[in-house]
Short mmCIF file of C-alpha atoms in Angstrom, two decimals:
data_model
loop_
_atom_site.label_atom_id
_atom_site.label_comp_id
_atom_site.label_asym_id
_atom_site.label_seq_id
_atom_site.Cartn_x
_atom_site.Cartn_y
_atom_site.Cartn_z
CA MET A 1 179.13 22.93 126.16
CA VAL A 2 177.63 25.19 124.79
CA ARG A 3 180.69 27.74 124.81
CA ARG A 4 182.82 25.01 123.29
CA TYR A 5 180.52 24.43 120.00
CA TRP A 6 180.35 28.35 119.83
CA ARG A 7 184.09 28.36 119.63
CA VAL A 8 184.63 25.63 117.33
CA LEU A 9 182.03 26.89 114.82
CA ALA A 10 183.67 30.51 114.95
CA ARG A 11 186.85 29.07 114.16
CA ARG A 12 185.48 27.22 111.41
CA PHE A 13 183.59 30.39 110.15
CA SER A 14 187.02 32.57 110.30
CA VAL A 15 188.41 29.65 108.11
CA TRP A 16 186.00 29.62 105.66
CA ALA A 17 185.86 33.38 105.37
CA SER A 18 189.71 34.27 105.55
CA PRO A 19 190.12 34.25 101.66
CA ALA A 20 187.26 36.96 101.43
CA HIS A 21 188.44 38.67 104.06
CA ARG A 22 192.20 39.14 103.01
CA ALA A 23 190.79 40.01 99.54
CA TRP A 24 188.48 42.63 101.17
CA ARG A 25 191.67 44.04 103.03
CA ARG A 26 193.94 43.97 99.92
CA SER A 27 191.61 44.94 96.71
CA LEU A 28 190.62 48.58 97.10
CA GLN A 29 188.54 47.98 93.94
CA LEU A 30 187.05 45.16 95.71
CA ARG A 31 185.70 47.31 98.08
CA VAL A 32 184.54 50.29 95.92
CA VAL A 33 182.45 48.08 93.88
CA THR A 34 181.29 46.28 96.82
CA LEU A 35 180.44 49.64 98.50
CA THR A 36 178.98 51.24 95.44
CA LEU A 37 176.58 48.15 95.27
CA VAL A 38 175.56 48.63 98.64
CA ALA A 39 175.28 51.87 98.88
CA SER A 40 173.51 52.36 95.12
CA SER A 41 171.31 49.53 96.17
CA LEU A 42 170.11 51.27 99.43
CA LEU A 43 169.65 54.68 97.71
CA VAL A 44 167.89 52.76 94.66
CA GLY A 45 165.69 50.96 96.70
CA ALA A 46 164.81 53.70 98.87
CA PHE A 47 164.01 55.88 95.84
CA GLY A 48 162.46 53.09 94.21
CA TRP A 49 159.95 52.74 97.62
CA PHE A 50 159.47 56.39 97.55
CA ILE A 51 158.28 56.30 93.95
CA ALA A 52 156.10 53.35 94.33
CA ASP A 53 154.61 54.36 97.93
CA ARG A 54 154.35 57.59 96.05
CA SER A 55 152.29 56.60 92.95
CA ALA A 56 150.08 54.41 95.21
CA LYS A 57 148.74 57.59 97.16
CA ILE A 58 148.17 59.52 94.55
CA LEU A 59 146.30 56.50 93.01
CA LEU A 60 144.23 56.30 96.03
CA SER A 61 143.51 60.28 96.64
CA ARG A 62 142.56 60.12 93.10
CA ALA A 63 140.15 57.13 93.94
CA GLN A 64 139.28 58.99 96.99
CA ASP A 65 138.47 62.66 95.49
CA GLU A 66 136.23 60.48 92.71
CA VAL A 67 134.53 58.84 95.19
CA GLN A 68 133.59 62.19 97.25
CA VAL A 69 132.06 63.63 94.18
CA SER A 70 129.95 60.89 93.25
CA MET A 71 129.19 60.49 97.15
CA ARG A 72 127.99 64.20 97.19
CA ASN A 73 125.74 63.54 94.07
CA LYS A 74 124.38 60.40 96.01
CA VAL A 75 123.53 61.96 99.10
CA GLY A 76 121.61 64.77 97.05
CA TYR A 77 119.85 62.59 95.48
CA ALA A 78 118.68 60.63 98.19
CA GLU A 79 118.12 63.61 100.57
CA GLN A 80 115.69 64.63 97.43
CA GLN A 81 114.01 61.09 97.44
CA LEU A 82 113.72 61.08 101.26
CA THR A 83 111.65 64.81 101.79
CA VAL A 84 108.32 62.96 100.96
CA HIS A 85 108.36 61.25 103.72
CA PRO A 86 107.72 63.37 107.24
CA GLN A 87 108.45 60.64 109.83
CA ALA A 88 109.97 57.05 110.05
CA ARG A 89 107.42 55.00 110.48
CA ASP A 90 105.82 56.05 107.16
CA PRO A 91 105.06 52.15 105.41
CA ARG A 92 106.32 53.45 102.42
CA LEU A 93 110.26 54.26 103.72
CA PRO A 94 111.51 50.78 102.98
CA THR A 95 110.27 50.90 99.37
CA THR A 96 112.26 54.14 99.16
CA PHE A 97 114.88 52.92 100.77
CA THR A 98 115.18 50.25 97.67
CA THR A 99 114.93 52.47 94.99
CA ILE A 100 117.19 54.70 96.47
CA VAL A 101 119.78 52.22 96.37
CA ASN A 102 119.08 50.49 93.33
CA GLN A 103 118.92 53.73 91.17
CA LEU A 104 122.53 54.59 93.00
CA ALA A 105 124.07 51.51 92.14
CA ASP A 106 123.15 51.38 88.55
CA GLY A 107 124.06 54.88 88.04
CA ASP A 108 127.55 54.09 88.96
CA PRO A 109 129.95 54.49 85.83
CA ALA A 110 131.21 51.28 84.34
CA GLU A 111 134.69 51.67 85.58
CA SER A 112 133.31 51.35 89.47
CA GLY A 113 132.08 48.12 88.61
CA GLY A 114 131.64 45.92 91.82
CA SER A 115 130.66 49.04 94.06
CA VAL A 116 128.11 48.41 96.63
CA VAL A 117 125.54 51.11 98.11
CA SER A 118 123.89 50.40 101.12
CA ILE A 119 121.26 52.73 103.09
CA ARG A 120 120.96 52.42 106.90
CA ALA A 121 118.95 54.23 109.42
CA GLY A 122 120.90 53.78 112.83
CA GLN A 123 118.69 55.90 114.61
CA HIS A 124 115.48 54.09 113.76
CA LEU A 125 116.38 50.05 114.55
CA GLU A 126 112.66 49.73 113.05
CA LEU A 127 114.00 50.69 109.12
CA PRO A 128 116.17 47.37 107.69
CA PRO A 129 119.47 48.18 106.27
CA ILE A 130 119.03 48.01 102.12
CA THR A 131 121.97 47.41 100.05
CA SER A 132 122.43 46.97 96.25
CA PRO A 133 123.54 44.74 94.96
CA ASN A 134 122.62 42.24 97.83
CA VAL A 135 125.82 41.36 99.54
CA PRO A 136 127.17 41.02 102.94
CA THR A 137 128.87 44.10 104.25
CA ASP A 138 129.62 43.10 108.05
CA GLU A 139 133.15 43.29 107.14
CA LEU A 140 132.77 46.27 104.90
CA ILE A 141 131.08 48.56 107.28
CA THR A 142 132.75 48.38 110.33
CA PRO A 143 131.07 49.53 113.90
CA ASP A 144 133.64 52.33 113.89
CA LEU A 145 132.21 53.53 110.97
CA VAL A 146 128.77 53.43 112.03
CA HIS A 147 129.49 55.36 115.16
CA ARG A 148 131.29 58.11 113.08
CA VAL A 149 128.73 58.35 110.59
CA SER A 150 125.54 57.28 112.64
CA ASP A 151 126.27 59.20 116.18
CA ASP A 152 128.77 61.36 115.22
CA GLY A 153 126.82 62.97 112.24
CA LYS A 154 130.15 63.13 110.34
CA VAL A 155 131.57 62.25 106.34
CA ALA A 156 133.63 59.66 107.21
CA ASN A 157 135.80 56.90 104.96
CA GLN A 158 137.93 54.10 105.90
CA ILE A 159 140.15 51.44 103.48
CA VAL A 160 138.61 47.55 103.99
CA THR A 161 140.29 44.37 102.71
CA ALA A 162 136.83 42.00 102.63
CA ARG A 163 135.80 38.76 100.80
CA VAL A 164 132.98 39.66 98.60
CA TYR A 165 131.96 37.77 95.47
CA ASP A 166 134.04 35.14 96.27
CA HIS A 167 137.35 37.23 96.44
CA THR A 168 139.55 38.77 98.51
CA THR A 169 139.10 42.66 97.46
CA LYS A 170 140.50 45.96 99.04
CA TYR A 171 137.38 48.53 99.52
CA LEU A 172 137.40 52.48 99.83
CA VAL A 173 134.24 52.53 102.28
CA THR A 174 132.50 56.24 102.77
CA GLY A 175 129.66 57.13 104.83
CA SER A 176 127.59 60.10 104.97
CA PRO A 177 124.59 61.14 107.01
CA VAL A 178 121.59 62.06 104.69
CA PRO A 179 119.45 64.37 106.49
CA THR A 180 115.51 64.33 106.27
CA SER A 181 112.66 65.81 108.42
CA PHE A 182 112.55 62.63 110.77
CA GLY A 183 116.37 63.24 111.90
CA HIS A 184 118.83 61.27 109.57
CA VAL A 185 119.74 58.16 108.08
CA GLU A 186 123.39 56.89 106.48
CA LEU A 187 124.27 56.40 103.37
CA TYR A 188 127.64 54.25 102.52
CA TYR A 189 129.35 53.94 99.12
CA MET A 190 131.70 51.06 98.90
CA VAL A 191 134.19 51.20 95.82
CA PRO A 192 136.98 48.45 95.25
CA LEU A 193 140.00 49.68 94.76
CA THR A 194 141.23 46.70 91.99
CA THR A 195 142.21 48.85 89.24
CA GLU A 196 144.45 51.23 91.75
CA ASP A 197 146.11 47.79 93.17
CA SER A 198 146.54 46.42 89.90
CA ALA A 199 148.19 49.98 88.66
CA ALA A 200 150.34 50.14 91.94
CA ASN A 201 151.77 46.74 91.59
CA GLN A 202 152.59 47.40 88.01
CA ILE A 203 154.52 50.85 89.28
CA ARG A 204 156.26 48.57 91.70
CA THR A 205 157.29 45.81 89.11
CA THR A 206 158.95 48.31 86.82
CA VAL A 207 160.54 50.38 89.37
CA LEU A 208 162.05 46.84 90.74
CA ALA A 209 163.41 45.78 87.55
CA THR A 210 164.85 49.24 86.46
CA GLY A 211 166.73 49.44 89.81
CA LEU A 212 168.42 46.34 89.57
CA ALA A 213 169.19 47.23 86.23
CA LEU A 214 170.35 50.41 87.60
CA VAL A 215 172.33 48.86 90.66
CA ILE A 216 174.24 46.11 88.38
CA MET A 217 175.30 48.83 85.95
CA LEU A 218 176.36 51.15 89.02
CA GLY A 219 178.54 48.17 90.04
CA VAL A 220 180.12 47.72 86.73
CA ILE A 221 180.95 51.40 86.24
CA ALA A 222 182.66 51.33 89.43
CA GLY A 223 184.73 48.88 88.51
CA LEU A 224 185.89 50.15 85.67
CA VAL A 225 186.66 53.32 87.32
CA THR A 226 188.51 52.15 90.14
CA ARG A 227 190.58 49.99 88.09
CA LEU A 228 191.64 53.07 86.17
CA VAL A 229 192.31 55.62 89.06
CA VAL A 230 193.00 53.12 91.91
CA THR A 231 196.79 54.14 92.21
CA PRO A 232 196.08 57.93 92.64
CA VAL A 233 193.08 57.34 95.05
CA ARG A 234 195.91 55.27 97.25
CA VAL A 235 198.13 57.96 97.12
CA ALA A 236 195.28 60.50 98.10
CA ALA A 237 194.17 58.16 100.60
CA ARG A 238 197.13 58.04 102.71
CA THR A 239 197.50 61.92 102.02
CA ALA A 240 193.75 62.76 103.27
CA GLN A 241 194.69 60.37 106.44
CA ARG A 242 197.39 62.26 107.29
CA LEU A 243 195.36 65.86 106.86
CA SER A 244 192.64 64.25 108.83
CA ALA A 245 194.82 63.29 111.65
CA GLY A 246 195.37 67.46 111.73
CA LEU A 247 198.69 67.48 109.77
CA LEU A 248 197.82 70.03 107.56
CA ASP A 249 201.32 70.72 105.80
CA GLN A 250 201.10 67.26 104.38
CA ARG A 251 201.14 67.53 100.58
CA MET A 252 201.25 64.93 97.19
CA LYS A 253 204.21 64.44 95.19
CA VAL A 254 204.32 65.55 91.68
CA ASP A 255 206.00 64.15 89.14
CA GLY A 256 205.69 65.09 85.73
CA GLU A 257 202.72 66.28 83.81
CA ASP A 258 200.60 63.76 83.34
CA ASP A 259 197.22 63.20 84.61
CA LEU A 260 198.86 61.65 87.67
CA ALA A 261 200.62 64.95 88.36
CA LEU A 262 197.62 67.05 87.47
CA LEU A 263 195.43 65.07 90.25
CA ALA A 264 198.36 65.79 93.13
CA ALA A 265 198.86 69.23 92.11
CA SER A 266 194.74 70.05 92.28
CA PHE A 267 195.17 67.52 95.62
CA ASN A 268 197.60 70.07 96.95
CA GLN A 269 195.92 72.85 95.87
CA MET A 270 192.67 71.79 97.98
CA ALA A 271 195.02 71.24 100.85
CA ALA A 272 196.05 74.78 100.93
CA ASN A 273 192.86 75.93 100.39
CA LEU A 274 191.85 73.78 103.11
CA GLN A 275 194.44 74.77 105.20
CA ARG A 276 193.37 78.54 104.96
CA GLN A 277 189.51 78.27 105.84
CA ILE A 278 190.14 76.06 108.44
CA VAL A 279 192.77 78.70 109.76
CA ARG A 280 190.10 81.47 109.28
CA LEU A 281 187.29 79.75 110.59
CA GLU A 282 189.23 79.21 113.83
CA GLU A 283 190.40 82.86 113.53
CA LEU A 284 186.49 84.10 113.12
CA SER A 285 185.60 81.76 116.05
CA ARG A 286 188.45 83.13 118.43
CA LEU A 287 187.28 86.58 117.88
CA GLN A 288 183.28 85.60 118.17
CA ARG A 289 184.18 84.05 121.55
CA ARG A 290 186.25 86.79 122.46
CA PHE A 291 183.70 89.20 121.28
CA THR A 292 181.06 87.48 123.78
CA SER A 293 183.54 87.06 126.75
CA ASP A 294 184.29 90.92 126.18
CA VAL A 295 180.78 91.87 126.50
CA SER A 296 179.85 89.68 129.13
CA HIS A 297 182.69 91.21 131.26
CA GLU A 298 182.73 94.61 130.53
CA LEU A 299 179.04 94.76 130.61
CA ARG A 300 177.04 92.19 132.39
CA THR A 301 179.31 92.35 135.49
CA PRO A 302 179.53 96.29 136.32
CA LEU A 303 175.65 96.08 135.26
CA THR A 304 175.12 93.64 137.73
CA THR A 305 176.77 95.29 140.77
CA VAL A 306 175.13 98.45 139.69
CA ARG A 307 171.94 96.67 139.68
CA MET A 308 172.48 95.09 143.40
CA ALA A 309 173.59 98.76 144.53
CA ALA A 310 170.33 100.64 142.88
CA ASP A 311 167.74 97.53 143.67
CA LEU A 312 169.11 98.60 147.52
CA ILE A 313 168.57 102.23 146.93
CA PHE A 314 165.14 101.83 145.49
CA ALA A 315 163.91 99.71 148.26
CA GLU A 316 164.96 102.23 150.74
CA ARG A 317 163.68 105.21 148.75
CA ASP A 318 160.94 105.73 151.06
CA GLU A 319 163.51 107.10 153.97
CA PHE A 320 164.87 109.79 151.08
CA ASP A 321 164.17 113.37 150.61
CA PRO A 322 161.80 113.49 147.88
CA ALA A 323 164.40 114.52 145.05
CA VAL A 324 166.81 111.73 146.12
CA ALA A 325 163.61 109.17 146.07
CA ARG A 326 162.67 110.69 142.75
CA SER A 327 166.52 109.91 141.67
CA ALA A 328 166.33 106.31 142.74
CA GLU A 329 163.36 105.68 141.11
CA LEU A 330 164.90 107.14 137.70
CA LEU A 331 168.03 105.17 138.49
CA GLN A 332 165.94 101.61 138.52
CA ALA A 333 163.91 102.56 135.37
CA GLU A 334 167.39 103.56 133.32
CA LEU A 335 168.73 100.26 134.58
CA ASP A 336 166.13 98.39 133.11
CA ARG A 337 165.97 100.00 130.07
CA PHE A 338 170.27 99.76 129.85
CA GLU A 339 169.59 95.27 130.31
CA SER A 340 167.06 95.83 127.60
CA LEU A 341 169.18 97.62 125.28
CA LEU A 342 172.16 95.07 126.22
CA THR A 343 169.73 92.29 125.14
CA ASP A 344 168.53 93.65 122.04
CA LEU A 345 172.33 94.47 121.24
CA LEU A 346 173.31 91.28 121.68
CA GLU A 347 170.53 90.18 119.45
CA ILE A 348 171.37 92.18 117.16
CA SER A 349 174.84 91.50 117.04
CA ARG A 350 173.56 87.73 116.70
CA PHE A 351 171.77 88.35 113.42
CA ASP A 352 174.65 90.28 111.88
CA ALA A 353 176.92 87.78 112.51
CA GLY A 354 174.74 85.20 110.96
CA PHE A 355 174.05 83.31 113.99
CA ALA A 356 170.19 83.62 114.49
CA ALA A 357 168.75 80.39 113.91
CA LEU A 358 164.61 79.54 113.47
CA ASP A 359 163.27 77.09 116.08
CA ALA A 360 160.25 76.36 113.92
CA GLU A 361 157.12 74.38 115.00
CA HIS A 362 153.33 74.32 114.63
CA THR A 363 151.83 76.71 116.63
CA ASP A 364 148.62 78.36 117.02
CA LEU A 365 148.73 82.26 116.96
CA VAL A 366 145.50 83.03 118.11
CA PRO A 367 146.44 82.28 122.12
CA ILE A 368 149.80 84.36 121.02
CA VAL A 369 148.13 87.64 119.92
CA GLU A 370 145.97 87.30 123.11
CA ARG A 371 148.82 86.91 125.55
CA VAL A 372 150.43 89.76 123.86
CA ALA A 373 147.33 91.58 124.51
CA ASP A 374 146.91 90.34 128.00
CA ARG A 375 150.43 91.52 128.96
CA LEU A 376 149.76 94.74 128.01
CA THR A 377 146.79 95.61 129.10
CA GLY A 378 148.01 97.32 132.22
CA LEU A 379 149.99 99.68 129.86
CA ALA A 380 147.29 100.24 127.58
CA GLU A 381 145.01 101.10 130.92
CA ARG A 382 147.24 103.84 132.01
CA VAL A 383 147.51 105.89 128.98
CA GLY A 384 143.79 105.15 128.04
CA VAL A 385 143.95 102.90 125.20
CA GLU A 386 141.68 100.52 124.21
CA ILE A 387 143.12 97.08 122.32
CA GLN A 388 140.62 95.42 120.35
CA LEU A 389 141.07 92.03 118.91
CA ARG A 390 139.69 90.77 115.91
CA LEU A 391 140.75 86.90 116.07
CA PRO A 392 138.98 83.80 113.94
CA GLU A 393 137.30 81.76 115.97
CA THR A 394 138.88 79.02 114.88
CA PRO A 395 142.96 78.31 115.03
CA VAL A 396 145.47 79.66 113.02
CA ILE A 397 147.98 77.06 112.97
CA ALA A 398 151.54 78.16 111.12
CA GLU A 399 155.04 76.94 111.13
CA VAL A 400 156.58 79.41 112.97
CA ASP A 401 158.67 80.29 116.35
CA PRO A 402 156.37 81.57 118.70
CA ARG A 403 159.07 83.18 120.98
CA ARG A 404 160.09 85.45 117.93
CA VAL A 405 156.75 86.09 116.66
CA GLU A 406 155.41 87.08 119.93
CA ARG A 407 158.46 89.27 120.75
CA VAL A 408 157.14 90.63 117.18
CA LEU A 409 153.62 91.23 118.20
CA ARG A 410 154.90 92.89 121.78
CA ASN A 411 156.84 95.44 119.80
CA LEU A 412 154.17 96.50 117.77
CA VAL A 413 151.23 96.53 120.04
CA GLY A 414 153.50 98.33 122.46
CA ASN A 415 154.28 101.17 119.84
CA ALA A 416 150.71 101.32 118.80
CA VAL A 417 149.71 101.53 122.54
CA GLU A 418 152.45 104.75 123.06
CA HIS A 419 151.62 106.47 120.22
CA GLY A 420 148.14 105.57 120.06
CA GLU A 421 146.75 108.96 121.71
CA ALA A 422 144.67 107.58 123.86
CA LYS A 423 142.22 106.32 120.78
CA PRO A 424 141.58 102.29 120.42
CA VAL A 425 144.21 99.85 118.75
CA GLN A 426 142.70 97.26 116.75
CA VAL A 427 144.96 93.82 116.35
CA THR A 428 143.26 91.62 113.43
CA LEU A 429 144.86 88.09 112.30
CA ALA A 430 143.40 85.98 109.10
CA SER A 431 144.89 83.57 107.17
CA ASP A 432 144.63 81.57 103.84
CA ASP A 433 146.47 78.64 102.59
CA SER A 434 149.87 79.88 102.24
CA ALA A 435 150.26 82.80 104.42
CA VAL A 436 149.08 84.43 107.93
CA ALA A 437 149.13 87.97 108.52
CA ILE A 438 148.53 90.12 111.42
CA THR A 439 147.88 93.86 111.26
CA VAL A 440 148.22 96.86 114.13
CA ARG A 441 146.49 99.67 113.72
CA ASP A 442 146.49 102.58 115.74
CA HIS A 443 144.79 106.37 115.17
CA GLY A 444 147.51 108.40 116.84
CA ILE A 445 150.24 110.87 115.14
CA GLY A 446 150.83 108.54 112.40
CA LEU A 447 153.84 108.99 109.95
CA LYS A 448 154.87 111.48 107.57
CA PRO A 449 155.79 110.73 104.22
CA GLY A 450 158.90 108.67 103.75
CA GLU A 451 159.39 107.68 107.61
CA GLU A 452 157.61 104.59 106.82
CA ARG A 453 160.80 103.70 105.15
CA LEU A 454 162.60 104.66 108.19
CA VAL A 455 160.96 102.85 111.03
CA PHE A 456 162.54 99.83 110.84
CA ASN A 457 166.29 101.57 111.23
CA ARG A 458 168.12 101.08 114.14
CA PHE A 459 167.59 104.00 116.97
CA TRP A 460 165.10 105.58 114.72
CA ARG A 461 162.45 107.86 116.35
CA ALA A 462 159.56 109.35 114.72
CA ASP A 463 159.39 112.38 117.40
CA PRO A 464 162.72 112.17 119.27
CA SER A 465 161.32 114.68 122.21
CA ARG A 466 158.64 112.52 123.12
CA ALA A 467 158.93 110.68 126.27
CA ARG A 468 158.67 106.77 126.17
CA GLN A 469 156.24 105.24 128.02
CA THR A 470 157.48 101.31 127.47
CA GLY A 471 161.06 102.12 127.99
CA GLY A 472 161.90 101.01 124.75
CA THR A 473 165.12 101.07 123.58
CA GLY A 474 164.89 101.50 119.60
CA LEU A 475 165.77 98.32 118.39
CA GLY A 476 162.15 96.94 118.72
CA LEU A 477 161.46 97.34 115.38
CA SER A 478 164.62 96.57 113.96
CA ILE A 479 164.54 93.23 115.78
CA SER A 480 161.14 92.59 114.34
CA ALA A 481 162.46 92.98 110.88
CA GLU A 482 165.15 90.63 111.32
CA ASP A 483 162.61 87.90 112.91
CA ALA A 484 160.25 88.60 109.90
CA ARG A 485 162.96 87.88 107.67
CA LEU A 486 164.34 84.74 109.24
CA HIS A 487 160.90 83.30 109.08
CA GLY A 488 160.73 84.28 105.10
CA GLY A 489 158.07 86.82 106.00
CA TRP A 490 157.20 90.34 105.88
CA LEU A 491 157.35 93.30 108.03
CA GLU A 492 155.80 96.26 106.50
CA ALA A 493 154.69 99.50 107.78
CA TRP A 494 151.96 101.98 106.29
CA GLY A 495 151.36 105.80 107.85
CA ALA A 496 149.83 108.92 107.42
CA PRO A 497 149.55 112.35 109.91
CA GLY A 498 146.69 112.40 111.47
CA GLU A 499 145.37 109.29 110.57
CA GLY A 500 147.38 106.93 112.20
CA ALA A 501 149.53 104.07 111.24
CA GLN A 502 149.06 100.09 110.32
CA PHE A 503 151.77 97.40 110.76
CA ARG A 504 151.46 94.23 108.96
CA LEU A 505 153.43 91.18 109.65
CA THR A 506 153.03 88.19 107.05
CA LEU A 507 154.29 84.92 107.73
CA PRO A 508 154.29 81.63 105.55
CA VAL A 509 151.97 78.91 106.94
CA ARG A 510 154.83 76.27 106.32
CA SER A 511 158.67 76.76 107.21
CA GLY A 512 160.66 78.07 103.97
CA ASP A 513 157.51 78.47 101.36
CA ARG A 514 157.71 81.76 99.57
CA LEU A 515 155.26 84.61 100.09
CA LEU A 516 153.12 85.85 97.08
CA ALA A 517 150.53 87.79 99.15
CA ALA A 518 148.98 88.79 102.07
CA PRO A 519 145.82 87.70 103.72
CA LEU A 520 145.02 91.56 104.86
CA PRO A 521 145.86 94.61 102.83
CA LEU A 522 148.45 97.04 104.30
CA ILE A 523 146.70 99.92 104.09
CA PRO A 524 143.51 99.89 106.36
CA ARG A 525 139.98 99.75 105.12
CA ASP A 526 138.58 102.38 107.37
CA ARG A 527 141.24 105.15 105.77
CA PRO A 528 139.31 107.21 103.40
CA ALA A 529 139.76 106.66 99.37
CA LEU A 530 142.54 108.20 97.83
CA PRO A 531 143.77 108.58 94.26
CA ALA A 532 145.35 105.60 92.77
CA PRO A 533 148.99 106.92 92.60
CA SER A 534 149.15 107.64 96.41
CA GLU A 535 147.33 104.13 96.85
CA ALA A 536 150.03 102.48 95.42
CA ALA A 537 152.98 104.45 97.23
CA PRO A 538 152.54 102.77 100.50
CA GLU A 539 152.67 99.06 98.70
CA GLU A 540 156.44 100.19 97.57
CA VAL A 541 157.49 99.98 100.67
CA LYS A 542 157.95 96.08 100.82
CA ALA A 543 161.04 95.94 98.61
CA GLU A 544 162.84 98.42 100.46
CA VAL A 545 162.02 97.77 104.04
CA VAL A 546 161.73 93.95 104.02
#
């Protein structure tokens, strides 16, 4: 029976809606106007909601800032008044509580009318709470707020809607501990948000009225424009459908020299350009796939075979003559370096092709620095270098790609250990509101004048005759510079012969922000002061290297 009634209802609805359905299918103007109204309503509604919500948050934030300033003054006053009471059992203490709340409530500005001040001693239950004006505050001061202020000793706030003075009002309630000689008491300041709510409601009403008028105007304009161009749009729609189906040779017919002919010619030109771009992109994609396939086939496959044979020889090296065993060890080391070189080359090719993508996330940089130092401790001990970390005690959070940042630091610290000349290597981390900086300082051979501009070149080495301890490929700093650039940051170098070198990595705290300054200097603080012209020279590296 339910199914029968459902079919009857569906048939009746189909008959009733058939005229509208036919008009929808046959009238392009109706569809365009309807879609324009719907889309504009959604867009204007979303924009209006955003504006109203943002305005309300701004008003609330301003109120919170004012309350915080006022709260600090009130806490200071209360602390000053309570200094004369050495213990909680002082019989004059309730009188002082009453004097404090009355003075603080009377001292509120006129625009804060309706505010309530209350003082409590949650750790001393024998002291009764005092409130001015004397209104019930059970709904305003919640147990959670009392716990955070009284037990945890924190400054906390919340927004509560309660019935006070026979009116339901939204209050901003702020609580703060007041230190005393016998512990601490809690001061609560409750400010009504009536003015802010009223202003927010006015903004919502204005935005709603303006948005409704804008939607109606957009609908009228869409109807007029659609009526003028309905015919060429139909022709263009049919041709576009054929193009979207893959028939890239389809073109519109051009007749005469009127506006329709100009539209058809422009459409045909667009279709021709689109066809050329698609063919070009397909060719680039084919070349990229071929390049990747060739690299994988021509390098990876034989390298895997050689690696298997080398592993077998290396495992049996103890049975060979000393010269042959040493050759097996050298072969194993060079294969490791060759694999690293192949990986770095593929990474460089991705940067060159513009395919490198940043996988940014909010990350604490302190564990990354510690992890890099731990992994290089074995190498540092072998060459007699001590890695010293200068890290803040609090987390340093930034929106970065942790894998790329760790790779940059591994390259910088590894190079510093290799060129450290058995002297300590300092790794320093610092941050401010907009940037995070990490410096790696060694006291080794340093850099000659002009070499700070070359260290980020591919395959460049300061001393070609110097034996590598880390098996580097010569591409580490180049990849590091690209990683820093991908973050929108800086990777800079400073060095002087006999004074060591320092590299500084600077990254924005928020991905996409523009860097203006670094929290750490590029020139080490432990370097002797030089004349002004010499100090300015290393800072010029940033514009050329990064």
